[in-house]
Amino acid sequence: MARRNKHSLEEIREMVLDAAETIVINEGYSELTVRKIAMEIGYTVASIYMVFTNMADLAMHIKANTMDELTEQLQQLPRCAPERQIVELARAYLKFAVKNLNRWNMIFVQDTELPEWYRQKINLIFGLLEAQFALLAPGCSTQQSKLAARALWSGVHGICTLSLTDKLDIAGIDEVENTIVLLAENFINGWVSSILSVYQQQ
Amino acid sequence: MARRNKHSLEEIREMVLDAAETIVINEGYSELTVRKIAMEIGYTVASIYMVFTNMADLAMHIKANTMDELTEQLQQLPRCAPERQIVELARAYLKFAVKNLNRWNMIFVQDTELPEWYRQKINLIFGLLEAQFALLAPGCSTQQSKLAARALWSGVHGICTLSLTDKLDIAGIDEVENTIVLLAENFINGWVSSILSVYQQQ
DNA sequence: ACCTGAACACCGTTCAAGT
DNA sequence: ACCTGAACACCGTTCAAGT
């Protein structure tokens, strides 16, 4: 029953990736199995191993797609003053997480060591934040703006994870958004004034 | 080969829990299987289902133990002024996460709906923070201190997760601690001054 | 060369049967 | 009453064999 040349290897790879993404979106990462994918695309389980080395490899590529989409949405945000831009980035992050809950959750399931090309995607997102912090306090060192960006962004992420996995006793998305804005605005205020007070001492 | 009355059901339950915790500590949650536990305690797989309804139930109780230990360590911290106390709580949280990495990571693997008794354990920890925020700005509403506590604590948690799962490009634990302190101190400063400025307006 | 079928070594869970 | 043994319905992964 071997169906020769019906699809190229590249086509099969795309079909596998598409089917897998659909399963994750609709049912969550825990429901993703080789057998489900095979059924969906009309090939046998073994054929999936022709185009991905294993499930971890496939998962990595689904995550990469999600990261790319997220980055794109953050980059498409209208520009404004850094104080507001940072808050808007945080808001957009929450919005993406809510809209793509299952795929977003999957990003943070650690299965293996992160490859370098994936690590770069993470740094790309942090870079967007760092740039804003650099604008916010033009005199500060890159070390300082980098640390501030990582602190706040991780913080925003923490609120998203805990609230979206139902661990904060928070009612609706509006309250989650308020919490994020509260963290962002107060951190920014505190950070800017701490940088300024160092200047004044000099 | 049935070994009657060698252990009471309570004893078996304790043995299962102990063995399971040891496996999680040494190998991580993903390595925890019924068969491994059964092997370890010298009973068959089926006997585990006499004392726990299923693996999710067992996991829930391991998590509960971890939560209790964490709460205890946070409560045992020496008392000091709220600004510092909050930072010390955050530091202690990181310390616990590092020392109990596998068990701590397990807490945030969502398998099922959280039961009410477990939810209360989460709120207990948040309560410690809320109390400090209430002390910090005695005039603020409980709603305000609650929101602030949740914002900052989730933020601290976010830094812990991302750094300990190797997603922040952060070198050592010292830098993680610095990031946490940076978030906490600047958020507290920003928050206190925002509360004060409202008073001045009145 | 492309793809399959069937096996292998695992899972969690259940339950009739043994002592 | 306590516990087992064996089955059931799943996993991911591999590879000799078929076209």
Tab-separated table of C-alpha atoms (C1' of nucleotides) in Angstrom:
chain	number	residue	atom	x	y	z
A	1	MET	CA	0.000	0.000	0.000
A	2	ALA	CA	3.049	2.230	-0.328
A	3	ARG	CA	2.061	5.498	-1.966
A	4	ARG	CA	5.148	6.631	-3.875
A	5	ASN	CA	5.806	10.280	-4.589
A	6	LYS	CA	2.331	11.291	-3.627
A	7	HIS	CA	3.908	13.964	-1.475
A	8	SER	CA	7.483	15.188	-1.297
A	9	LEU	CA	9.302	14.942	2.020
A	10	GLU	CA	8.952	18.701	2.423
A	11	GLU	CA	5.217	18.433	1.855
A	12	ILE	CA	4.900	15.656	4.415
A	13	ARG	CA	6.915	17.711	6.892
A	14	GLU	CA	4.512	20.608	6.422
A	15	MET	CA	1.501	18.315	6.770
A	16	VAL	CA	2.864	16.848	10.007
A	17	LEU	CA	3.585	20.293	11.426
A	18	ASP	CA	0.132	21.593	10.465
A	19	ALA	CA	-1.697	18.601	11.886
A	20	ALA	CA	0.340	18.729	15.080
A	21	GLU	CA	-0.334	22.442	15.557
A	22	THR	CA	-4.047	21.907	15.070
A	23	ILE	CA	-4.084	19.159	17.693
A	24	VAL	CA	-2.196	21.364	20.168
A	25	ILE	CA	-4.513	24.313	19.521
A	26	ASN	CA	-7.695	22.273	19.927
A	27	GLU	CA	-6.727	19.719	22.558
A	28	GLY	CA	-3.520	20.893	24.219
A	29	TYR	CA	0.060	19.651	24.116
A	30	SER	CA	-0.623	16.659	26.373
A	31	GLU	CA	-2.992	15.277	23.740
A	32	LEU	CA	-0.406	15.377	20.964
A	33	THR	CA	0.623	11.855	19.909
A	34	VAL	CA	2.379	10.443	16.852
A	35	ARG	CA	-0.531	8.160	16.198
A	36	LYS	CA	-3.029	11.036	16.118
A	37	ILE	CA	-0.863	12.962	13.679
A	38	ALA	CA	-0.401	9.903	11.463
A	39	MET	CA	-4.152	9.293	11.397
A	40	GLU	CA	-4.778	12.928	10.512
A	41	ILE	CA	-2.369	13.078	7.552
A	42	GLY	CA	-3.115	9.564	6.278
A	43	TYR	CA	0.367	8.155	6.760
A	44	THR	CA	1.757	5.653	9.252
A	45	VAL	CA	3.536	6.613	12.468
A	46	ALA	CA	6.904	5.638	11.048
A	47	SER	CA	6.625	8.185	8.254
A	48	ILE	CA	6.701	11.009	10.786
A	49	TYR	CA	10.203	9.882	11.730
A	50	MET	CA	11.302	10.494	8.137
A	51	VAL	CA	10.763	14.240	8.570
A	52	PHE	CA	11.368	14.810	12.283
A	53	THR	CA	13.990	13.028	14.362
A	54	ASN	CA	11.474	12.463	17.159
A	55	MET	CA	8.537	14.027	18.988
A	56	ALA	CA	10.803	16.386	20.921
A	57	ASP	CA	12.152	17.709	17.619
A	58	LEU	CA	8.635	18.225	16.280
A	59	ALA	CA	7.591	19.939	19.516
A	60	MET	CA	10.592	22.256	19.260
A	61	HIS	CA	9.476	23.386	15.812
A	62	ILE	CA	5.889	23.985	16.906
A	63	LYS	CA	7.239	26.109	19.733
A	64	ALA	CA	9.451	27.995	17.296
A	65	ASN	CA	6.446	28.861	15.134
A	66	THR	CA	4.571	30.096	18.181
A	67	MET	CA	7.530	32.226	19.226
A	68	ASP	CA	7.782	33.727	15.737
A	69	GLU	CA	4.097	34.637	15.748
A	70	LEU	CA	4.413	36.199	19.178
A	71	THR	CA	7.465	38.217	18.166
A	72	GLU	CA	5.676	39.431	15.056
A	73	GLN	CA	2.685	40.637	17.043
A	74	LEU	CA	4.899	42.458	19.517
A	75	GLN	CA	6.796	44.123	16.674
A	76	GLN	CA	3.605	45.268	14.967
A	77	LEU	CA	2.552	47.362	17.960
A	78	PRO	CA	2.189	51.104	17.237
A	79	ARG	CA	5.155	53.080	18.581
A	80	CYS	CA	4.841	55.441	21.504
A	81	ALA	CA	6.826	56.763	24.469
A	82	PRO	CA	8.841	54.027	26.233
A	83	GLU	CA	6.857	54.142	29.502
A	84	ARG	CA	3.670	53.397	27.593
A	85	GLN	CA	5.343	51.163	25.014
A	86	ILE	CA	6.513	48.785	27.741
A	87	VAL	CA	3.007	48.573	29.176
A	88	GLU	CA	1.602	47.983	25.696
A	89	LEU	CA	4.123	45.192	25.089
A	90	ALA	CA	3.029	43.569	28.347
A	91	ARG	CA	-0.623	43.908	27.371
A	92	ALA	CA	0.057	42.401	23.951
A	93	TYR	CA	1.869	39.482	25.587
A	94	LEU	CA	-1.160	38.722	27.745
A	95	LYS	CA	-3.458	39.073	24.752
A	96	PHE	CA	-1.387	36.578	22.768
A	97	ALA	CA	-1.305	34.130	25.679
A	98	VAL	CA	-5.078	34.257	26.072
A	99	LYS	CA	-5.762	33.908	22.354
A	100	ASN	CA	-3.284	31.080	21.881
A	101	LEU	CA	-3.528	29.476	25.304
A	102	ASN	CA	-2.559	25.909	24.445
A	103	ARG	CA	0.287	26.815	22.125
A	104	TRP	CA	1.547	29.447	24.554
A	105	ASN	CA	1.448	27.006	27.468
A	106	MET	CA	3.408	24.507	25.408
A	107	ILE	CA	6.328	26.918	25.071
A	108	PHE	CA	7.126	26.524	28.737
A	109	VAL	CA	7.054	22.748	28.929
A	110	GLN	CA	10.714	21.905	29.209
A	111	ASP	CA	11.544	18.568	27.584
A	112	THR	CA	15.167	18.941	26.546
A	113	GLU	CA	18.082	21.346	26.436
A	114	LEU	CA	17.192	24.389	24.354
A	115	PRO	CA	19.052	24.555	21.015
A	116	GLU	CA	20.935	27.741	20.178
A	117	TRP	CA	18.608	28.798	17.328
A	118	TYR	CA	15.661	28.620	19.720
A	119	ARG	CA	17.506	30.536	22.411
A	120	GLN	CA	17.974	33.350	19.911
A	121	LYS	CA	14.218	33.619	19.480
A	122	ILE	CA	13.848	34.171	23.223
A	123	ASN	CA	16.540	36.841	23.190
A	124	LEU	CA	14.812	38.563	20.288
A	125	ILE	CA	11.755	39.158	22.462
A	126	PHE	CA	13.800	40.332	25.418
A	127	GLY	CA	15.611	42.670	23.021
A	128	LEU	CA	12.368	44.518	22.278
A	129	LEU	CA	12.012	45.274	25.984
A	130	GLU	CA	15.662	46.183	26.519
A	131	ALA	CA	15.432	48.787	23.776
A	132	GLN	CA	12.561	50.493	25.595
A	133	PHE	CA	14.369	50.491	28.914
A	134	ALA	CA	17.430	51.968	27.245
A	135	LEU	CA	15.240	54.775	25.879
A	136	LEU	CA	13.677	55.251	29.295
A	137	ALA	CA	16.948	56.094	31.033
A	138	PRO	CA	19.361	57.131	28.272
A	139	GLY	CA	22.286	57.332	30.674
A	140	CYS	CA	22.081	53.817	32.077
A	141	SER	CA	24.414	50.979	31.132
A	142	THR	CA	23.314	48.181	28.798
A	143	GLN	CA	23.796	45.881	31.778
A	144	GLN	CA	21.224	47.884	33.718
A	145	SER	CA	18.602	48.072	30.983
A	146	LYS	CA	19.100	44.387	30.244
A	147	LEU	CA	18.536	43.440	33.865
A	148	ALA	CA	15.492	45.690	34.148
A	149	ALA	CA	13.976	44.254	30.966
A	150	ARG	CA	14.463	40.691	32.151
A	151	ALA	CA	13.102	41.455	35.608
A	152	LEU	CA	9.911	43.084	34.364
A	153	TRP	CA	9.301	40.732	31.453
A	154	SER	CA	9.708	37.661	33.646
A	155	GLY	CA	7.363	39.347	36.075
A	156	VAL	CA	4.727	39.901	33.424
A	157	HIS	CA	5.185	36.321	32.318
A	158	GLY	CA	4.741	35.123	35.891
A	159	ILE	CA	1.404	36.895	36.194
A	160	CYS	CA	0.270	35.390	32.883
A	161	THR	CA	1.254	31.836	33.847
A	162	LEU	CA	-0.220	31.858	37.309
A	163	SER	CA	-3.440	33.559	36.308
A	164	LEU	CA	-4.013	31.561	33.137
A	165	THR	CA	-3.356	28.288	34.936
A	166	ASP	CA	-5.877	29.421	37.499
A	167	LYS	CA	-3.463	29.742	40.417
A	168	LEU	CA	-4.115	33.377	41.200
A	169	ASP	CA	-7.589	33.869	42.571
A	170	ILE	CA	-8.312	36.369	39.845
A	171	ALA	CA	-11.749	36.748	38.342
A	172	GLY	CA	-11.499	37.832	34.706
A	173	ILE	CA	-8.938	38.836	32.119
A	174	ASP	CA	-9.523	42.486	32.963
A	175	GLU	CA	-8.195	41.940	36.451
A	176	VAL	CA	-5.181	40.076	35.077
A	177	GLU	CA	-4.516	43.009	32.786
A	178	ASN	CA	-4.810	45.417	35.719
A	179	THR	CA	-2.316	43.345	37.689
A	180	ILE	CA	0.154	43.414	34.810
A	181	VAL	CA	-0.238	47.154	34.342
A	182	LEU	CA	0.194	47.664	38.086
A	183	LEU	CA	3.443	45.705	38.090
A	184	ALA	CA	4.766	47.387	34.954
A	185	GLU	CA	3.910	50.986	35.853
A	186	ASN	CA	5.152	50.816	39.420
A	187	PHE	CA	8.325	48.995	38.464
A	188	ILE	CA	9.040	51.536	35.729
A	189	ASN	CA	8.436	54.451	38.110
A	190	GLY	CA	10.613	52.907	40.787
A	191	TRP	CA	13.344	52.033	38.331
A	192	VAL	CA	13.486	55.416	36.614
A	193	SER	CA	13.618	57.290	39.908
A	194	SER	CA	16.347	54.972	41.241
A	195	ILE	CA	18.446	55.653	38.138
A	196	LEU	CA	17.810	59.404	38.476
A	197	SER	CA	18.754	59.440	42.159
A	198	VAL	CA	22.115	57.918	41.290
A	199	TYR	CA	22.721	60.769	38.837
A	200	GLN	CA	21.880	63.339	41.466
A	201	GLN	CA	24.399	61.803	43.859
A	202	GLN	CA	27.170	62.205	41.299
B	1	MET	CA	2.192	-14.581	47.339
B	2	ALA	CA	-0.222	-12.237	49.093
B	3	ARG	CA	1.424	-10.749	52.168
B	4	ARG	CA	-1.418	-10.188	54.620
B	5	ASN	CA	-1.255	-7.447	57.225
B	6	LYS	CA	2.419	-6.889	56.747
B	7	HIS	CA	1.627	-3.199	56.528
B	8	SER	CA	-1.540	-1.300	57.306
B	9	LEU	CA	-3.132	0.740	54.544
B	10	GLU	CA	-1.902	3.891	56.224
B	11	GLU	CA	1.611	2.514	56.272
B	12	ILE	CA	1.455	1.596	52.599
B	13	ARG	CA	0.138	5.045	51.794
B	14	GLU	CA	3.107	6.586	53.577
B	15	MET	CA	5.521	4.239	51.823
B	16	VAL	CA	4.069	5.125	48.420
B	17	LEU	CA	4.257	8.849	49.160
B	18	ASP	CA	7.834	8.589	50.416
B	19	ALA	CA	9.024	6.510	47.480
B	20	ALA	CA	7.280	8.827	45.030
B	21	GLU	CA	8.824	11.924	46.583
B	22	THR	CA	12.273	10.378	46.446
B	23	ILE	CA	11.847	9.584	42.748
B	24	VAL	CA	10.691	13.135	42.007
B	25	ILE	CA	13.576	14.624	43.989
B	26	ASN	CA	16.219	12.468	42.320
B	27	GLU	CA	14.885	12.060	38.802
B	28	GLY	CA	12.141	14.644	38.277
B	29	TYR	CA	8.380	14.415	37.940
B	30	SER	CA	8.508	13.076	34.389
B	31	GLU	CA	10.309	9.977	35.688
B	32	LEU	CA	7.633	9.143	38.238
B	33	THR	CA	5.747	5.964	37.285
B	34	VAL	CA	3.515	3.565	39.201
B	35	ARG	CA	5.768	0.693	38.299
B	36	LYS	CA	8.846	2.405	39.749
B	37	ILE	CA	7.024	3.134	42.987
B	38	ALA	CA	5.720	-0.433	43.203
B	39	MET	CA	9.211	-1.819	42.662
B	40	GLU	CA	10.594	0.487	45.328
B	41	ILE	CA	8.098	-0.456	48.046
B	42	GLY	CA	7.942	-4.152	47.165
B	43	TYR	CA	4.262	-4.237	46.246
B	44	THR	CA	2.498	-4.559	42.899
B	45	VAL	CA	1.187	-1.622	40.860
B	46	ALA	CA	-2.388	-2.424	41.762
B	47	SER	CA	-1.714	-1.949	45.468
B	48	ILE	CA	-0.962	1.725	44.889
B	49	TYR	CA	-4.555	2.142	43.746
B	50	MET	CA	-5.712	0.932	47.150
B	51	VAL	CA	-4.296	4.060	48.789
B	52	PHE	CA	-4.516	6.692	46.022
B	53	THR	CA	-7.323	6.985	43.505
B	54	ASN	CA	-4.838	7.471	40.684
B	55	MET	CA	-1.492	9.055	39.791
B	56	ALA	CA	-3.016	12.537	39.615
B	57	ASP	CA	-4.240	12.114	43.186
B	58	LEU	CA	-0.795	10.987	44.335
B	59	ALA	CA	0.831	13.890	42.486
B	60	MET	CA	-1.574	16.302	44.160
B	61	HIS	CA	-0.458	15.087	47.601
B	62	ILE	CA	3.240	15.329	46.743
B	63	LYS	CA	2.597	18.911	45.618
B	64	ALA	CA	0.725	19.604	48.839
B	65	ASN	CA	3.699	18.442	50.902
B	66	THR	CA	6.001	20.666	48.895
B	67	MET	CA	3.671	23.621	49.383
B	68	ASP	CA	3.551	22.997	53.135
B	69	GLU	CA	7.338	22.900	53.372
B	70	LEU	CA	7.613	26.104	51.370
B	71	THR	CA	5.048	27.874	53.526
B	72	GLU	CA	6.853	26.753	56.668
B	73	GLN	CA	10.172	28.118	55.446
B	74	LEU	CA	8.598	31.445	54.522
B	75	GLN	CA	6.939	31.688	57.934
B	76	GLN	CA	10.195	30.941	59.766
B	77	LEU	CA	11.897	34.021	58.329
B	78	PRO	CA	13.054	36.574	60.948
B	79	ARG	CA	10.701	39.569	61.110
B	80	CYS	CA	11.747	43.008	59.914
B	81	ALA	CA	10.315	46.124	58.302
B	82	PRO	CA	7.844	45.348	55.481
B	83	GLU	CA	10.009	46.761	52.669
B	84	ARG	CA	12.806	44.388	53.650
B	85	GLN	CA	10.510	41.569	54.682
B	86	ILE	CA	9.012	41.402	51.204
B	87	VAL	CA	12.458	41.202	49.648
B	88	GLU	CA	13.453	38.501	52.129
B	89	LEU	CA	10.325	36.508	51.290
B	90	ALA	CA	11.236	36.721	47.617
B	91	ARG	CA	14.812	35.627	48.369
B	92	ALA	CA	13.567	32.699	50.447
B	93	TYR	CA	11.255	31.659	47.623
B	94	LEU	CA	14.166	31.530	45.188
B	95	LYS	CA	16.279	29.653	47.714
B	96	PHE	CA	13.568	27.045	48.170
B	97	ALA	CA	13.120	26.660	44.409
B	98	VAL	CA	16.847	26.119	43.884
B	99	LYS	CA	17.186	23.650	46.750
B	100	ASN	CA	14.088	21.667	45.779
B	101	LEU	CA	14.196	22.191	42.028
B	102	ASN	CA	12.381	19.056	40.879
B	103	ARG	CA	9.669	19.187	43.510
B	104	TRP	CA	9.214	22.919	43.017
B	105	ASN	CA	8.943	22.517	39.236
B	106	MET	CA	6.328	19.815	39.743
B	107	ILE	CA	4.030	22.258	41.542
B	108	PHE	CA	3.398	24.114	38.308
B	109	VAL	CA	2.612	21.142	36.108
B	110	GLN	CA	-1.121	21.460	35.674
B	111	ASP	CA	-2.803	18.075	35.282
B	112	THR	CA	-6.298	18.653	36.586
B	113	GLU	CA	-8.583	21.193	38.207
B	114	LEU	CA	-7.138	22.333	41.537
B	115	PRO	CA	-9.134	21.054	44.545
B	116	GLU	CA	-10.287	23.589	47.098
B	117	TRP	CA	-7.986	22.374	49.895
B	118	TYR	CA	-5.009	22.852	47.593
B	119	ARG	CA	-6.173	26.288	46.507
B	120	GLN	CA	-6.151	27.309	50.166
B	121	LYS	CA	-2.478	26.421	50.404
B	122	ILE	CA	-1.729	28.829	47.549
B	123	ASN	CA	-3.741	31.580	49.218
B	124	LEU	CA	-1.860	31.004	52.460
B	125	ILE	CA	1.392	31.952	50.744
B	126	PHE	CA	-0.134	34.988	49.065
B	127	GLY	CA	-1.517	35.962	52.446
B	128	LEU	CA	2.009	36.321	53.858
B	129	LEU	CA	2.751	38.861	51.153
B	130	GLU	CA	-0.526	40.723	51.446
B	131	ALA	CA	0.099	41.282	55.146
B	132	GLN	CA	3.399	42.990	54.360
B	133	PHE	CA	1.856	45.199	51.698
B	134	ALA	CA	-0.888	46.202	54.113
B	135	LEU	CA	1.785	47.227	56.637
B	136	LEU	CA	3.634	49.112	53.929
B	137	ALA	CA	0.768	51.478	53.168
B	138	PRO	CA	-1.534	51.340	56.209
B	139	GLY	CA	-4.173	53.466	54.540
B	140	CYS	CA	-4.659	51.357	51.436
B	141	SER	CA	-7.637	49.098	50.828
B	142	THR	CA	-7.368	45.309	51.162
B	143	GLN	CA	-8.153	45.178	47.468
B	144	GLN	CA	-5.070	47.284	46.744
B	145	SER	CA	-2.661	45.338	48.941
B	146	LYS	CA	-4.031	42.077	47.600
B	147	LEU	CA	-3.468	43.171	44.016
B	148	ALA	CA	0.034	44.434	44.795
B	149	ALA	CA	0.954	41.183	46.571
B	150	ARG	CA	-0.255	39.084	43.662
B	151	ALA	CA	1.481	41.279	41.089
B	152	LEU	CA	4.860	41.176	42.793
B	153	TRP	CA	4.727	37.556	43.908
B	154	SER	CA	3.786	36.372	40.432
B	155	GLY	CA	6.613	38.510	39.155
B	156	VAL	CA	9.111	36.907	41.492
B	157	HIS	CA	7.765	33.523	40.502
B	158	GLY	CA	8.175	34.403	36.827
B	159	ILE	CA	11.841	35.229	37.306
B	160	CYS	CA	12.363	31.957	39.179
B	161	THR	CA	10.678	29.844	36.511
B	162	LEU	CA	12.338	31.415	33.515
B	163	SER	CA	15.795	31.500	35.064
B	164	LEU	CA	15.675	28.017	36.586
B	165	THR	CA	14.410	26.515	33.338
B	166	ASP	CA	17.306	28.232	31.645
B	167	LYS	CA	15.251	30.637	29.558
B	168	LEU	CA	16.753	33.836	30.855
B	169	ASP	CA	20.353	34.186	29.726
B	170	ILE	CA	21.418	34.561	33.310
B	171	ALA	CA	24.753	33.275	34.545
B	172	GLY	CA	24.495	32.208	38.186
B	173	ILE	CA	22.061	32.212	41.059
B	174	ASP	CA	23.510	35.477	42.309
B	175	GLU	CA	22.342	37.251	39.198
B	176	VAL	CA	18.895	35.682	39.533
B	177	GLU	CA	18.752	36.958	43.096
B	178	ASN	CA	19.791	40.430	41.933
B	179	THR	CA	17.033	40.404	39.331
B	180	ILE	CA	14.460	39.460	41.940
B	181	VAL	CA	15.655	42.127	44.343
B	182	LEU	CA	15.603	44.686	41.524
B	183	LEU	CA	11.996	43.839	40.672
B	184	ALA	CA	10.890	43.794	44.302
B	185	GLU	CA	12.589	46.989	45.441
B	186	ASN	CA	11.588	49.075	42.457
B	187	PHE	CA	8.040	47.810	42.485
B	188	ILE	CA	7.724	48.549	46.197
B	189	ASN	CA	9.140	52.062	45.762
B	190	GLY	CA	6.867	52.764	42.840
B	191	TRP	CA	3.832	51.347	44.594
B	192	VAL	CA	4.356	53.179	47.880
B	193	SER	CA	4.875	56.510	46.161
B	194	SER	CA	1.797	55.989	43.984
B	195	ILE	CA	-0.304	55.316	47.085
B	196	LEU	CA	1.185	58.374	48.824
B	197	SER	CA	0.531	60.647	45.839
B	198	VAL	CA	-3.140	59.708	45.982
B	199	TYR	CA	-3.230	60.772	49.641
B	200	GLN	CA	-1.653	64.088	48.822
B	201	GLN	CA	-4.296	64.715	46.198
B	202	GLN	CA	-7.067	64.256	48.765
C	1	DA	C1'	13.570	5.507	-2.746
C	2	DC	C1'	9.575	5.790	-0.202
C	3	DC	C1'	6.589	3.966	3.054
C	4	DT	C1'	4.564	0.244	5.738
C	5	DG	C1'	3.521	-3.365	9.272
C	6	DA	C1'	4.717	-5.201	13.068
C	7	DA	C1'	7.335	-5.421	16.802
C	8	DC	C1'	9.575	-3.600	21.182
C	9	DA	C1'	9.668	-1.602	25.540
C	10	DC	C1'	7.254	1.173	27.898
C	11	DC	C1'	2.912	3.775	30.135
C	12	DG	C1'	-1.735	4.148	33.669
C	13	DT	C1'	-5.622	1.614	35.152
C	14	DT	C1'	-8.761	-2.249	36.269
C	15	DC	C1'	-10.495	-6.479	38.206
C	16	DA	C1'	-11.329	-11.429	38.617
C	17	DA	C1'	-8.966	-14.597	41.257
C	18	DG	C1'	-6.059	-16.345	44.946
C	19	DT	C1'	-4.802	-16.747	50.006
D	1	DA	C1'	-9.761	-8.476	53.711
D	2	DC	C1'	-5.654	-7.806	51.417
D	3	DC	C1'	-3.011	-8.210	47.502
D	4	DT	C1'	-1.737	-10.215	43.108
D	5	DG	C1'	-1.341	-11.419	38.120
D	6	DA	C1'	-2.682	-10.562	34.033
D	7	DA	C1'	-5.003	-8.092	30.969
D	8	DC	C1'	-6.440	-3.706	28.450
D	9	DA	C1'	-5.748	0.297	25.883
D	10	DC	C1'	-2.610	3.249	25.265
D	11	DC	C1'	2.387	5.545	24.504
D	12	DG	C1'	7.232	6.681	21.430
D	13	DT	C1'	10.510	4.536	18.540
D	14	DT	C1'	12.736	1.303	15.281
D	15	DC	C1'	13.556	-1.505	11.254
D	16	DA	C1'	13.238	-5.447	8.164
D	17	DA	C1'	10.362	-6.014	4.392
D	18	DG	C1'	7.404	-4.706	0.546
D	19	DT	C1'	6.502	-1.959	-3.821
